[in-house]
Amino acid sequence: MNDRYRHVEALTRAFEQRFGKAPTLAARAPGRVNLIGEHTDYNDGWVMPVAIPYEVNVVAAPRADEQVCLVAHDLGEEATFALDDTQPSEDLWQRYPQGIAVKMQEAVHQLTGLDAVYGGDVPRGASLSSSAAVEVAFAGVFALAADILLPGPEIATIARLAENEFVGVPTGVMDQFISALGKEGHALLLDCRSLDYRHIPINLPGVSIVVMDTGVHRELANSEYRKRRADCEAAVERLRSRLPNIRALRDVTPEDLEANADVLDETQRKRASHVVTENARTLEAAEALEAGDAARIGALMQQSHESLRDRYEVSAPELDAVVEIATGTEGVIGARMTGGGFGGAAVALVQDGAVDGLKQALATEYPRRSGREATVFVCQAAEGAETRRLG
Ligand code: GLA
């Protein structure tokens, strides 16, 4: 399960069948789960995600012309686009690789045409960043094909631009950054303003990361995400009348907010309060993780979930249910919703001996509370994106 590049063999067979030759290049990029620091990235704040051992792989070979011929193995789709075609495809799946090509070229990287087949096992629609994994894997393979040395932070920046400006989803940089720069056994503490980052060793021996997918994906997640961003920007605008030097909620301390809350309306106060306290929690959680302080991390995860539920209002009954089931289970250190919210997955840190108990509790309690079944993934922090030549 933890083998890197584990889809390359199957994708190579598909490539040979389709193109009548062997691929020469491969790239892999993982999905992610965020341990803490939610809805902070687009507020210039801090996040602390881990890469998970579920990944997108691409196999490819350069072409003599400027075309990219793409096969989405898992979707059973195929498409061709020209490298100089900057018009986003009607098909959403195509926009990810095409957006990467467009944004790499805008960053003045000269690309070569490619035949490519991609696929993988990052669960889709579970807020585990399957789209960031596709973007980062394609950035890797385009760079390798054209002999471009692309450092991880630049891959993340290009992939975020592709997502924001080409796919059209106004995300922060977290998902692309962790996919590009994750490290086995470590979380990544990222300052989303400066892009300074530090790998934080997960000093919790005998503890697994358990991802609990609620099986719910709500369309309103996108529009609500935009609204939350707008609420935060409006709050900054108003706070600036008192705190002229702030650029984002990242610059506001919990004390500043308390002292100036009267300039905000009720909604803005709640949103801002989540962000400023979540930033503080994330920095504290990084220290606690490094120190192996399980009790502290558990408490911070709990506070984070409650703040997302009550003040940021991005949780969902199904997310609250899995988190409550987890926190009520012996041997669970902490649990919270993860990612954008309104469905998708929650994350828990769990003593290895307690994983079966948690699975059992979810299997009996969750259907009773939600009428659905949860899918559970048990893993450790995985390595970020890589590329290699084949053969
Ligand atoms: C989504 C976005 C991220 C981040 C999270 C919330 O996953 O892609 O950039 O904003 O939501 O923390």
Short mmCIF file of C-alpha atoms and ligand atoms in Angstrom, two decimals:
data_model
loop_
_atom_site.label_atom_id
_atom_site.label_comp_id
_atom_site.label_asym_id
_atom_site.label_seq_id
_atom_site.Cartn_x
_atom_site.Cartn_y
_atom_site.Cartn_z
CA MET A 1 0.00 0.00 0.00
CA ASN A 2 2.81 2.40 0.82
CA ASP A 3 4.76 1.76 -2.37
CA ARG A 4 5.48 4.94 -4.21
CA TYR A 5 4.78 4.96 -7.94
CA ARG A 6 2.58 1.91 -7.44
CA HIS A 7 0.28 2.79 -10.35
CA VAL A 8 3.10 3.13 -12.86
CA GLU A 9 2.95 -0.50 -13.97
CA ALA A 10 -0.75 -0.40 -14.84
CA LEU A 11 -0.45 3.03 -16.41
CA THR A 12 2.53 1.85 -18.48
CA ARG A 13 0.45 -1.01 -19.91
CA ALA A 14 -2.30 1.45 -20.80
CA PHE A 15 0.26 3.81 -22.33
CA GLU A 16 1.78 1.04 -24.48
CA GLN A 17 -1.62 -0.02 -25.70
CA ARG A 18 -2.65 3.48 -26.58
CA PHE A 19 0.58 4.92 -28.00
CA GLY A 20 2.39 1.77 -29.23
CA LYS A 21 5.61 2.66 -27.42
CA ALA A 22 6.97 2.70 -23.88
CA PRO A 23 6.73 5.77 -21.64
CA THR A 24 10.07 7.28 -20.63
CA LEU A 25 9.04 9.57 -17.76
CA ALA A 26 7.06 9.19 -14.56
CA ALA A 27 5.82 11.49 -11.83
CA ARG A 28 3.95 10.94 -8.59
CA ALA A 29 2.17 13.37 -6.26
CA PRO A 30 0.19 12.56 -3.11
CA GLY A 31 -3.07 13.83 -1.66
CA ARG A 32 -3.09 15.41 1.77
CA VAL A 33 -4.87 15.66 5.05
CA ASN A 34 -4.62 18.82 7.14
CA LEU A 35 -3.88 18.21 10.83
CA ILE A 36 -4.69 21.78 11.85
CA GLY A 37 -4.78 25.32 10.42
CA GLU A 38 -8.10 25.32 8.52
CA HIS A 39 -9.30 28.24 6.40
CA THR A 40 -6.15 30.09 7.36
CA ASP A 41 -4.13 29.74 4.14
CA TYR A 42 -5.99 32.42 2.15
CA ASN A 43 -5.73 34.68 5.20
CA ASP A 44 -1.91 34.58 4.93
CA GLY A 45 -1.81 32.37 8.02
CA TRP A 46 -0.31 29.03 9.05
CA VAL A 47 -1.32 25.46 8.16
CA MET A 48 0.02 22.08 9.21
CA PRO A 49 -0.94 19.34 6.74
CA VAL A 50 0.64 15.94 6.00
CA ALA A 51 0.92 14.16 2.66
CA ILE A 52 -0.96 10.84 2.64
CA PRO A 53 0.11 7.62 0.90
CA TYR A 54 -2.53 7.88 -1.81
CA GLU A 55 -1.18 9.31 -5.01
CA VAL A 56 -1.61 10.34 -8.60
CA ASN A 57 0.93 8.89 -11.04
CA VAL A 58 1.64 10.06 -14.59
CA VAL A 59 3.63 8.18 -17.21
CA ALA A 60 4.63 10.07 -20.32
CA ALA A 61 6.92 10.41 -23.33
CA PRO A 62 7.92 13.63 -25.11
CA ARG A 63 6.45 14.32 -28.55
CA ALA A 64 8.15 15.98 -31.47
CA ASP A 65 5.34 18.54 -31.82
CA GLU A 66 3.69 20.99 -29.43
CA GLN A 67 0.67 18.84 -28.63
CA VAL A 68 -0.27 17.17 -25.38
CA CYS A 69 -2.22 13.95 -25.78
CA LEU A 70 -3.72 12.95 -22.46
CA VAL A 71 -5.43 9.84 -21.21
CA ALA A 72 -7.26 9.96 -17.85
CA HIS A 73 -7.06 6.24 -17.10
CA ASP A 74 -9.53 6.22 -14.17
CA LEU A 75 -12.07 8.37 -15.97
CA GLY A 76 -11.82 6.54 -19.30
CA GLU A 77 -11.32 9.90 -21.02
CA GLU A 78 -8.87 11.15 -23.62
CA ALA A 79 -8.11 14.62 -24.98
CA THR A 80 -5.51 16.54 -26.95
CA PHE A 81 -4.56 20.18 -26.55
CA ALA A 82 -1.88 22.41 -28.04
CA LEU A 83 0.69 23.94 -25.69
CA ASP A 84 -0.21 27.42 -26.91
CA ASP A 85 -3.94 26.90 -26.34
CA THR A 86 -4.76 29.13 -23.36
CA GLN A 87 -8.53 28.65 -23.57
CA PRO A 88 -9.71 26.48 -20.62
CA SER A 89 -11.26 23.24 -21.85
CA GLU A 90 -15.00 22.68 -21.40
CA ASP A 91 -14.12 19.42 -19.63
CA LEU A 92 -13.18 20.09 -16.06
CA TRP A 93 -10.76 17.13 -15.77
CA GLN A 94 -8.65 18.50 -18.63
CA ARG A 95 -8.25 21.91 -17.06
CA TYR A 96 -5.87 20.64 -14.37
CA PRO A 97 -3.09 19.42 -16.67
CA GLN A 98 -3.79 22.13 -19.22
CA GLY A 99 -3.75 24.83 -16.51
CA ILE A 100 -0.34 23.59 -15.40
CA ALA A 101 1.01 23.81 -18.95
CA VAL A 102 -0.39 27.33 -19.36
CA LYS A 103 0.90 28.60 -16.00
CA MET A 104 4.35 27.04 -16.46
CA GLN A 105 4.64 28.78 -19.82
CA GLU A 106 3.47 32.07 -18.31
CA ALA A 107 6.32 31.61 -15.82
CA VAL A 108 8.52 31.52 -18.95
CA HIS A 109 9.28 27.82 -18.89
CA GLN A 110 9.53 26.36 -22.34
CA LEU A 111 7.67 23.06 -22.50
CA THR A 112 7.71 20.15 -24.92
CA GLY A 113 4.67 18.24 -26.16
CA LEU A 114 3.80 15.00 -24.36
CA ASP A 115 1.85 11.79 -24.63
CA ALA A 116 0.66 11.02 -21.11
CA VAL A 117 -1.51 8.62 -19.15
CA TYR A 118 -2.42 9.36 -15.56
CA GLY A 119 -4.41 7.84 -12.73
CA GLY A 120 -4.20 6.97 -9.06
CA ASP A 121 -5.99 6.34 -5.83
CA VAL A 122 -6.48 9.68 -4.08
CA PRO A 123 -10.17 9.52 -3.13
CA ARG A 124 -12.06 12.14 -5.12
CA GLY A 125 -14.57 14.50 -3.51
CA ALA A 126 -13.33 13.62 -0.02
CA SER A 127 -11.42 16.87 0.61
CA LEU A 128 -8.12 15.00 0.32
CA SER A 129 -6.82 17.19 -2.52
CA SER A 130 -6.99 14.85 -5.47
CA SER A 131 -6.95 17.88 -7.79
CA ALA A 132 -3.79 19.31 -6.24
CA ALA A 133 -2.18 15.88 -6.70
CA VAL A 134 -3.04 15.91 -10.43
CA GLU A 135 -1.67 19.43 -10.80
CA VAL A 136 1.57 18.77 -8.95
CA ALA A 137 2.18 15.45 -10.78
CA PHE A 138 1.78 17.21 -14.14
CA ALA A 139 4.06 20.07 -13.11
CA GLY A 140 6.64 17.39 -12.31
CA VAL A 141 6.32 15.53 -15.57
CA PHE A 142 6.30 18.67 -17.75
CA ALA A 143 9.42 19.89 -15.94
CA LEU A 144 11.21 16.56 -16.32
CA ALA A 145 10.33 16.33 -20.02
CA ALA A 146 11.75 19.78 -20.71
CA ASP A 147 14.74 19.43 -18.34
CA ILE A 148 13.53 22.26 -16.12
CA LEU A 149 14.62 22.27 -12.50
CA LEU A 150 11.48 23.32 -10.65
CA PRO A 151 11.86 23.67 -6.85
CA GLY A 152 8.89 22.46 -4.75
CA PRO A 153 7.69 25.95 -3.70
CA GLU A 154 7.61 27.03 -7.35
CA ILE A 155 5.66 23.91 -8.31
CA ALA A 156 3.16 24.74 -5.57
CA THR A 157 2.85 28.35 -6.68
CA ILE A 158 2.30 27.41 -10.32
CA ALA A 159 -0.21 24.71 -9.37
CA ARG A 160 -2.14 27.14 -7.18
CA LEU A 161 -2.28 29.66 -10.04
CA ALA A 162 -3.59 26.91 -12.32
CA GLU A 163 -6.30 26.05 -9.79
CA ASN A 164 -7.26 29.71 -9.12
CA GLU A 165 -7.04 31.22 -12.56
CA PHE A 166 -7.51 28.32 -14.93
CA VAL A 167 -9.73 25.80 -13.16
CA GLY A 168 -11.46 28.74 -11.46
CA VAL A 169 -11.45 27.68 -7.80
CA PRO A 170 -10.12 30.41 -5.45
CA THR A 171 -8.18 28.14 -3.04
CA GLY A 172 -5.17 28.99 -0.91
CA VAL A 173 -1.77 27.39 -1.44
CA MET A 174 -1.92 24.64 1.20
CA ASP A 175 -2.94 21.64 -0.91
CA GLN A 176 -0.45 22.17 -3.70
CA PHE A 177 2.35 22.97 -1.26
CA ILE A 178 2.01 19.85 0.84
CA SER A 179 1.63 17.63 -2.23
CA ALA A 180 4.88 19.05 -3.59
CA LEU A 181 6.83 19.18 -0.30
CA GLY A 182 5.45 16.57 2.10
CA LYS A 183 7.94 14.45 4.01
CA GLU A 184 7.55 10.93 5.33
CA GLY A 185 6.90 10.86 9.09
CA HIS A 186 6.53 14.64 9.23
CA ALA A 187 3.86 17.30 9.14
CA LEU A 188 4.62 20.54 7.31
CA LEU A 189 4.22 23.86 9.10
CA LEU A 190 3.75 26.43 6.35
CA ASP A 191 3.61 30.20 6.60
CA CYS A 192 1.22 30.91 3.73
CA ARG A 193 2.44 34.51 3.38
CA SER A 194 6.19 34.04 3.10
CA LEU A 195 5.99 30.35 2.05
CA ASP A 196 8.63 29.62 4.69
CA TYR A 197 8.11 26.09 5.89
CA ARG A 198 9.43 23.59 8.38
CA HIS A 199 8.99 19.83 8.48
CA ILE A 200 7.78 18.94 11.96
CA PRO A 201 8.59 15.39 13.09
CA ILE A 202 5.47 13.61 14.28
CA ASN A 203 6.85 12.50 17.63
CA LEU A 204 3.96 10.24 18.51
CA PRO A 205 5.22 6.65 18.39
CA GLY A 206 2.53 4.03 17.89
CA VAL A 207 0.05 6.58 16.59
CA SER A 208 -1.66 6.48 13.18
CA ILE A 209 -3.39 9.14 11.15
CA VAL A 210 -6.96 8.01 10.52
CA VAL A 211 -8.94 9.67 7.76
CA MET A 212 -12.71 9.25 8.02
CA ASP A 213 -14.53 10.04 4.79
CA THR A 214 -18.17 10.90 5.50
CA GLY A 215 -19.24 9.99 1.97
CA VAL A 216 -20.95 13.38 1.69
CA HIS A 217 -19.97 16.00 -0.83
CA ARG A 218 -22.08 19.15 -0.99
CA GLU A 219 -22.07 21.40 -4.00
CA LEU A 220 -22.59 24.45 -1.82
CA ALA A 221 -19.02 23.98 -0.55
CA ASN A 222 -17.72 26.11 -3.44
CA SER A 223 -20.06 29.05 -3.04
CA GLU A 224 -19.71 29.00 0.75
CA TYR A 225 -15.91 28.94 0.38
CA ARG A 226 -16.09 32.14 -1.67
CA LYS A 227 -18.38 33.71 0.93
CA ARG A 228 -15.96 32.88 3.75
CA ARG A 229 -13.10 34.47 1.83
CA ALA A 230 -15.22 37.58 1.23
CA ASP A 231 -16.22 37.76 4.94
CA CYS A 232 -12.55 37.66 5.92
CA GLU A 233 -11.59 40.35 3.41
CA ALA A 234 -14.44 42.58 4.57
CA ALA A 235 -13.35 42.10 8.20
CA VAL A 236 -9.78 43.16 7.32
CA GLU A 237 -11.12 46.20 5.51
CA ARG A 238 -13.08 47.34 8.55
CA LEU A 239 -10.37 46.52 11.08
CA ARG A 240 -7.97 48.63 9.06
CA SER A 241 -9.80 51.74 10.25
CA ARG A 242 -8.29 50.99 13.67
CA LEU A 243 -5.27 48.89 12.74
CA PRO A 244 -3.93 50.58 9.60
CA ASN A 245 -0.92 48.30 9.24
CA ILE A 246 -2.75 45.01 8.82
CA ARG A 247 -2.84 43.32 5.41
CA ALA A 248 -4.70 40.14 6.31
CA LEU A 249 -6.24 38.43 9.34
CA ARG A 250 -2.83 36.89 9.85
CA ASP A 251 -1.69 40.28 11.19
CA VAL A 252 -4.43 40.42 13.83
CA THR A 253 -3.85 38.91 17.28
CA PRO A 254 -6.73 37.57 19.38
CA GLU A 255 -6.22 40.61 21.66
CA ASP A 256 -6.39 43.07 18.71
CA LEU A 257 -9.60 41.47 17.60
CA GLU A 258 -11.13 41.58 21.04
CA ALA A 259 -10.30 45.28 21.41
CA ASN A 260 -11.67 46.23 17.98
CA ALA A 261 -14.54 43.80 17.49
CA ASP A 262 -17.08 46.66 17.59
CA VAL A 263 -16.19 47.69 14.00
CA LEU A 264 -17.31 44.26 12.71
CA ASP A 265 -20.76 42.83 12.19
CA GLU A 266 -21.70 39.60 13.90
CA THR A 267 -20.75 37.34 10.97
CA GLN A 268 -17.41 39.04 10.43
CA ARG A 269 -16.66 38.79 14.14
CA LYS A 270 -17.27 35.04 14.11
CA ARG A 271 -15.22 34.45 10.96
CA ALA A 272 -12.31 36.58 12.14
CA SER A 273 -12.38 35.02 15.56
CA HIS A 274 -11.99 31.56 14.02
CA VAL A 275 -9.06 32.62 11.86
CA VAL A 276 -7.05 34.45 14.51
CA THR A 277 -7.48 31.69 17.09
CA GLU A 278 -6.81 28.95 14.50
CA ASN A 279 -3.52 30.60 13.60
CA ALA A 280 -2.50 30.59 17.25
CA ARG A 281 -3.61 26.95 17.62
CA THR A 282 -1.59 25.89 14.59
CA LEU A 283 1.66 27.37 15.90
CA GLU A 284 1.02 25.80 19.28
CA ALA A 285 0.19 22.42 17.71
CA ALA A 286 3.50 22.43 15.84
CA GLU A 287 5.34 22.79 19.15
CA ALA A 288 3.18 20.14 20.78
CA LEU A 289 3.72 17.70 17.91
CA GLU A 290 7.46 18.14 18.03
CA ALA A 291 7.41 17.67 21.80
CA GLY A 292 5.20 14.58 21.49
CA ASP A 293 2.54 16.19 23.69
CA ALA A 294 -0.47 14.11 22.65
CA ALA A 295 -2.88 15.61 25.18
CA ARG A 296 -2.15 19.15 23.98
CA ILE A 297 -2.58 18.23 20.32
CA GLY A 298 -5.83 16.45 21.06
CA ALA A 299 -7.21 19.52 22.85
CA LEU A 300 -6.15 21.84 20.01
CA MET A 301 -7.80 19.59 17.39
CA GLN A 302 -10.99 19.59 19.41
CA GLN A 303 -10.96 23.39 19.72
CA SER A 304 -10.28 23.70 16.02
CA HIS A 305 -13.28 21.54 15.16
CA GLU A 306 -15.58 23.48 17.47
CA SER A 307 -14.40 26.78 16.06
CA LEU A 308 -14.98 25.58 12.46
CA ARG A 309 -18.40 24.31 13.44
CA ASP A 310 -19.64 27.26 15.52
CA ARG A 311 -17.75 30.31 14.32
CA TYR A 312 -16.65 29.58 10.77
CA GLU A 313 -19.78 27.46 10.17
CA VAL A 314 -18.26 25.11 7.60
CA SER A 315 -18.88 21.77 9.31
CA ALA A 316 -21.75 19.41 8.50
CA PRO A 317 -23.82 17.04 10.66
CA GLU A 318 -21.93 14.09 9.15
CA LEU A 319 -18.56 15.64 10.01
CA ASP A 320 -19.72 16.41 13.54
CA ALA A 321 -20.92 12.81 13.84
CA VAL A 322 -17.62 11.16 12.86
CA VAL A 323 -15.66 13.59 15.03
CA GLU A 324 -17.91 12.91 18.04
CA ILE A 325 -17.73 9.15 17.50
CA ALA A 326 -13.94 9.37 17.28
CA THR A 327 -13.46 11.57 20.33
CA GLY A 328 -15.73 9.24 22.30
CA THR A 329 -13.52 6.26 21.46
CA GLU A 330 -10.79 5.12 23.84
CA GLY A 331 -7.28 5.68 22.48
CA VAL A 332 -8.21 8.52 20.10
CA ILE A 333 -5.90 11.47 20.75
CA GLY A 334 -7.90 14.04 18.82
CA ALA A 335 -10.21 14.50 15.83
CA ARG A 336 -11.49 17.33 13.67
CA MET A 337 -12.96 18.06 10.26
CA THR A 338 -10.30 18.66 7.61
CA GLY A 339 -10.24 20.64 4.35
CA GLY A 340 -12.88 23.06 3.12
CA GLY A 341 -15.82 21.42 4.94
CA PHE A 342 -19.56 20.88 4.24
CA GLY A 343 -18.74 17.19 3.87
CA GLY A 344 -15.60 15.35 2.87
CA ALA A 345 -13.38 13.92 5.55
CA ALA A 346 -12.36 14.32 9.17
CA VAL A 347 -8.95 13.40 10.56
CA ALA A 348 -8.06 11.69 13.83
CA LEU A 349 -4.79 10.80 15.55
CA VAL A 350 -5.25 7.35 17.03
CA GLN A 351 -3.16 4.95 19.14
CA ASP A 352 -2.50 1.90 16.95
CA GLY A 353 -4.18 -0.39 19.48
CA ALA A 354 -7.37 1.67 19.25
CA VAL A 355 -7.77 1.75 15.46
CA ASP A 356 -9.96 -1.36 15.32
CA GLY A 357 -12.19 -0.02 18.08
CA LEU A 358 -12.62 3.23 16.18
CA LYS A 359 -13.46 1.38 12.96
CA GLN A 360 -16.04 -0.64 14.83
CA ALA A 361 -17.57 2.40 16.49
CA LEU A 362 -17.82 4.15 13.10
CA ALA A 363 -19.35 1.05 11.49
CA THR A 364 -22.15 0.88 14.03
CA GLU A 365 -22.69 4.49 15.13
CA TYR A 366 -22.21 6.47 11.93
CA PRO A 367 -24.92 4.75 9.83
CA ARG A 368 -27.30 5.10 12.77
CA ARG A 369 -26.65 8.85 12.95
CA SER A 370 -26.38 9.67 9.25
CA GLY A 371 -27.89 6.83 7.24
CA ARG A 372 -24.53 6.45 5.49
CA GLU A 373 -21.29 4.53 5.77
CA ALA A 374 -17.92 6.09 6.42
CA THR A 375 -14.77 5.01 4.58
CA VAL A 376 -11.74 4.81 6.83
CA PHE A 377 -8.11 5.18 5.73
CA VAL A 378 -5.35 4.42 8.22
CA CYS A 379 -1.97 5.85 7.34
CA GLN A 380 1.26 7.63 8.24
CA ALA A 381 2.61 10.88 6.81
CA ALA A 382 3.98 10.20 3.32
CA GLU A 383 6.61 11.66 1.01
CA GLY A 384 5.76 14.56 -1.33
CA ALA A 385 5.98 14.62 -5.11
CA GLU A 386 8.83 13.07 -7.11
CA THR A 387 9.75 12.41 -10.73
CA ARG A 388 11.93 9.83 -12.42
CA ARG A 389 12.99 8.55 -15.82
CA LEU A 390 11.83 5.08 -16.78
CA GLY A 391 13.77 2.25 -18.39
C1 GLA B 1 -9.53 23.78 0.61
C2 GLA B 1 -8.57 24.71 -0.14
C3 GLA B 1 -7.35 25.05 0.72
C4 GLA B 1 -7.79 25.54 2.10
C5 GLA B 1 -8.81 24.59 2.71
C6 GLA B 1 -9.35 25.10 4.02
O1 GLA B 1 -8.92 22.54 0.80
O2 GLA B 1 -8.13 24.07 -1.32
O3 GLA B 1 -6.56 25.99 0.06
O4 GLA B 1 -8.28 26.84 2.03
O5 GLA B 1 -9.90 24.35 1.84
O6 GLA B 1 -8.35 25.13 4.98
#
